[in-house]
């Protein structure tokens, strides 16, 4: 559906305040809502949870399942354009919405990101343009494909084709026997077997693409994961080698263009040994939305990833984002409310607030909590952005933050 610019603060053709909608009420939806409201838009959230972080602060909260016909009708009635905050929203719901309102990203784009088999096929189609390939892989959805999986993919990682995130739905396998047992344990659902590569580090790129095909890119982010969940993101000179950063950005632009994507897209990459003492880049997966690794943009760039999401959805101009400060982002999981730290040396049986006063006394610290009403271990509760004038100073402050919180670097 074509989209004319939806100007903030204006009245829609229906005589209502210009309203942007989001499928999903989690923290990404909350930060999208905050960015949209700061620009003058009304917002609507569809999420079944009455205490969803985005629903709590939005002008309208439609509390229905994502595929509820009445809920979708209400969202269309309220909104002038609609986006999503997570990739596992039912694709048919986006098709229904897209038939009546501009939806970005579109249902076909989200469908590719929902299925690792489709996603890797898309990466292979883009690779001749970008020169960046996925890891060698094979799709497995039958006993025949299981038996014929190439031996040189072992040792490897077996991943479910759908619904895997933050390390879930993945098992390491070293032999055909382990592969068969893992597929059985995963429920014999469609999977992808990926060859394990000599991993050095991980990085990601966030781009925003408008309805006119214009693409702008944020700086490349260097990421550290723990237990499959993003722990720390660093964005500054030297965080990612310049040549690899340029290739990652060019690859992400090619992936977005080939899909005719509209919205914010994050693509994650592995940095691996190339066998001759150097490094190479391997594309891993994509997220059709803002991403945890891009949260630093809220305090280190003149346009955040969430403002870029608003602009792309509303058909507004997309100037190239500029990073004004070296930045490090620390992910805040619910474990912090229980685990020992520099201020509280003993583990707590009941949630105890982390030492925010000591953390926020450090220069350049910016706390973002998501409004979740209870802390649980492994639950994403917020993030902390650290900015500073120099790389050395931002690293020094980050070290102090990690020590106060009892986190590993």
Tab-separated table of C-alpha atoms in Angstrom, residues 232-401:
chain	number	residue	atom	x	y	z
A	232	UNK	CA	27.412	-5.797	26.076
A	233	UNK	CA	27.522	-3.735	22.868
A	234	UNK	CA	30.449	-1.444	22.033
A	235	UNK	CA	30.288	1.202	19.310
A	236	UNK	CA	33.418	3.275	18.875
A	237	UNK	CA	36.571	3.505	16.769
A	238	UNK	CA	38.341	0.163	16.773
A	239	UNK	CA	35.407	-1.870	18.074
A	240	UNK	CA	35.108	-3.562	14.651
A	241	UNK	CA	37.899	-3.493	12.031
A	242	UNK	CA	37.084	-0.828	9.428
A	243	UNK	CA	37.165	-3.176	6.418
A	244	UNK	CA	34.807	-5.652	8.052
A	245	UNK	CA	32.517	-2.827	9.178
A	246	UNK	CA	32.225	-1.519	5.618
A	247	UNK	CA	31.421	-4.998	4.300
A	248	UNK	CA	28.817	-5.572	7.023
A	249	UNK	CA	27.074	-2.306	6.225
A	250	UNK	CA	27.101	-3.006	2.471
A	251	UNK	CA	25.732	-6.514	3.088
A	252	UNK	CA	22.916	-5.215	5.290
A	253	UNK	CA	21.917	-2.620	2.701
A	254	UNK	CA	21.838	-5.350	0.018
A	255	UNK	CA	19.666	-7.578	2.237
A	256	UNK	CA	17.209	-4.727	2.863
A	257	UNK	CA	17.075	-3.669	-0.788
A	258	UNK	CA	16.543	-7.195	-2.101
A	259	UNK	CA	13.473	-7.523	0.149
A	260	UNK	CA	12.188	-4.039	-0.784
A	261	UNK	CA	12.131	-3.636	2.968
A	262	UNK	CA	10.541	-0.643	4.699
A	263	UNK	CA	11.370	0.040	8.329
A	264	UNK	CA	14.272	-0.684	10.675
A	265	UNK	CA	16.227	-3.891	10.065
A	266	UNK	CA	19.047	-5.424	12.090
A	267	UNK	CA	21.384	-8.056	10.645
A	268	UNK	CA	23.794	-9.991	12.860
A	269	UNK	CA	27.194	-11.254	11.715
A	270	UNK	CA	29.939	-13.584	12.919
A	271	UNK	CA	33.586	-12.574	12.608
A	272	UNK	CA	35.533	-15.804	11.964
A	273	UNK	CA	39.074	-16.949	11.211
A	274	UNK	CA	39.602	-17.170	7.466
A	275	UNK	CA	42.214	-19.928	7.713
A	276	UNK	CA	45.151	-17.718	6.717
A	277	UNK	CA	45.538	-15.700	9.895
A	278	UNK	CA	42.960	-13.081	8.952
A	279	UNK	CA	39.285	-12.506	9.594
A	280	UNK	CA	36.166	-12.956	7.511
A	281	UNK	CA	32.512	-12.056	7.868
A	282	UNK	CA	29.567	-14.494	7.964
A	283	UNK	CA	25.934	-13.356	8.008
A	284	UNK	CA	23.970	-15.048	10.787
A	285	UNK	CA	20.385	-13.802	11.084
A	286	UNK	CA	18.160	-10.753	10.776
A	287	UNK	CA	15.517	-9.072	12.911
A	288	UNK	CA	12.748	-7.045	11.176
A	289	UNK	CA	12.634	-4.429	13.936
A	290	UNK	CA	14.878	-2.376	16.215
A	291	UNK	CA	17.380	-4.499	18.082
A	292	UNK	CA	18.892	-4.811	21.533
A	293	UNK	CA	22.328	-3.982	20.094
A	294	UNK	CA	21.009	-0.646	18.795
A	295	UNK	CA	19.834	0.749	22.119
A	296	UNK	CA	22.998	2.860	22.434
A	297	UNK	CA	21.580	5.081	19.650
A	298	UNK	CA	19.183	6.637	22.173
A	299	UNK	CA	22.056	8.509	23.854
A	300	UNK	CA	24.986	8.373	21.427
A	301	UNK	CA	23.369	9.372	18.104
A	302	UNK	CA	21.353	12.338	16.870
A	303	UNK	CA	18.621	9.930	15.651
A	304	UNK	CA	17.827	6.783	17.627
A	305	UNK	CA	16.829	3.508	15.983
A	306	UNK	CA	13.317	4.102	17.326
A	307	UNK	CA	13.012	7.547	15.782
A	308	UNK	CA	14.244	5.994	12.529
A	309	UNK	CA	11.476	3.385	12.870
A	310	UNK	CA	8.914	6.158	13.309
A	311	UNK	CA	10.262	8.092	10.337
A	312	UNK	CA	10.296	5.059	8.027
A	313	UNK	CA	6.761	4.057	9.027
A	314	UNK	CA	5.397	7.578	8.615
A	315	UNK	CA	7.165	8.237	5.308
A	316	UNK	CA	9.277	11.054	6.735
A	317	UNK	CA	12.809	11.921	5.560
A	318	UNK	CA	15.636	9.646	6.768
A	319	UNK	CA	18.822	11.665	7.259
A	320	UNK	CA	22.003	9.673	7.815
A	321	UNK	CA	22.356	9.081	11.585
A	322	UNK	CA	25.431	10.585	13.228
A	323	UNK	CA	27.122	9.161	16.304
A	324	UNK	CA	28.413	11.968	18.503
A	325	UNK	CA	29.999	9.935	21.355
A	326	UNK	CA	31.757	6.607	21.837
A	327	UNK	CA	29.226	4.306	23.490
A	328	UNK	CA	28.867	1.052	25.398
A	329	UNK	CA	25.483	-0.528	26.140
A	330	UNK	CA	25.006	-2.955	29.040
A	331	UNK	CA	21.984	-5.266	28.983
A	332	UNK	CA	20.166	-5.449	32.349
A	333	UNK	CA	18.624	-8.842	33.093
A	334	UNK	CA	16.451	-9.725	36.050
A	335	UNK	CA	19.377	-11.603	37.607
A	336	UNK	CA	20.726	-8.227	38.777
A	337	UNK	CA	17.868	-7.948	41.267
A	338	UNK	CA	19.047	-11.188	42.948
A	339	UNK	CA	22.778	-11.671	42.299
A	340	UNK	CA	25.565	-10.254	44.506
A	341	UNK	CA	27.291	-7.053	43.367
A	342	UNK	CA	29.866	-4.592	44.667
A	343	UNK	CA	27.300	-2.891	46.917
A	344	UNK	CA	25.277	-5.982	47.926
A	345	UNK	CA	27.734	-8.889	48.376
A	346	UNK	CA	25.134	-11.578	49.212
A	347	UNK	CA	22.586	-13.190	46.925
A	348	UNK	CA	19.003	-12.053	47.612
A	349	UNK	CA	16.067	-14.423	47.898
A	350	UNK	CA	13.683	-11.567	47.108
A	351	UNK	CA	14.224	-8.913	44.405
A	352	UNK	CA	16.398	-6.024	45.602
A	353	UNK	CA	16.962	-2.966	43.432
A	354	UNK	CA	20.491	-2.782	41.973
A	355	UNK	CA	22.731	0.108	43.116
A	356	UNK	CA	21.424	2.669	40.651
A	357	UNK	CA	22.512	5.671	42.761
A	358	UNK	CA	26.161	4.585	42.588
A	359	UNK	CA	25.898	3.719	38.899
A	360	UNK	CA	24.223	6.994	37.961
A	361	UNK	CA	26.851	8.961	39.877
A	362	UNK	CA	29.293	8.001	37.121
A	363	UNK	CA	29.493	10.516	34.256
A	364	UNK	CA	27.799	9.583	30.987
A	365	UNK	CA	25.519	6.861	32.381
A	366	UNK	CA	21.945	6.713	31.047
A	367	UNK	CA	19.506	4.239	32.611
A	368	UNK	CA	16.564	2.860	30.632
A	369	UNK	CA	14.190	0.555	32.530
A	370	UNK	CA	11.264	-0.997	30.684
A	371	UNK	CA	8.465	-0.640	33.220
A	372	UNK	CA	8.191	-4.385	33.856
A	373	UNK	CA	6.439	-4.954	37.159
A	374	UNK	CA	8.470	-7.946	38.346
A	375	UNK	CA	12.084	-9.057	37.971
A	376	UNK	CA	12.876	-12.632	36.963
A	377	UNK	CA	16.200	-14.238	36.206
A	378	UNK	CA	16.926	-14.006	32.485
A	379	UNK	CA	14.187	-11.422	31.875
A	380	UNK	CA	15.246	-8.270	30.024
A	381	UNK	CA	14.486	-5.476	32.488
A	382	UNK	CA	16.348	-2.575	30.898
A	383	UNK	CA	19.662	-1.361	29.569
A	384	UNK	CA	22.313	1.138	30.535
A	385	UNK	CA	23.955	3.341	27.913
A	386	UNK	CA	27.381	4.794	28.669
A	387	UNK	CA	28.760	7.688	26.622
A	388	UNK	CA	32.034	9.581	26.950
A	389	UNK	CA	34.284	11.904	24.930
A	390	UNK	CA	36.930	9.219	24.292
A	391	UNK	CA	37.144	5.468	23.834
A	392	UNK	CA	39.393	5.145	26.878
A	393	UNK	CA	36.990	7.043	29.125
A	394	UNK	CA	33.877	5.161	27.981
A	395	UNK	CA	35.656	1.849	28.600
A	396	UNK	CA	36.811	3.002	32.029
A	397	UNK	CA	33.278	4.003	33.034
A	398	UNK	CA	31.899	0.734	31.671
A	399	UNK	CA	34.392	-1.215	33.785
A	400	UNK	CA	33.205	0.654	36.882
A	401	UNK	CA	29.549	-0.007	35.994
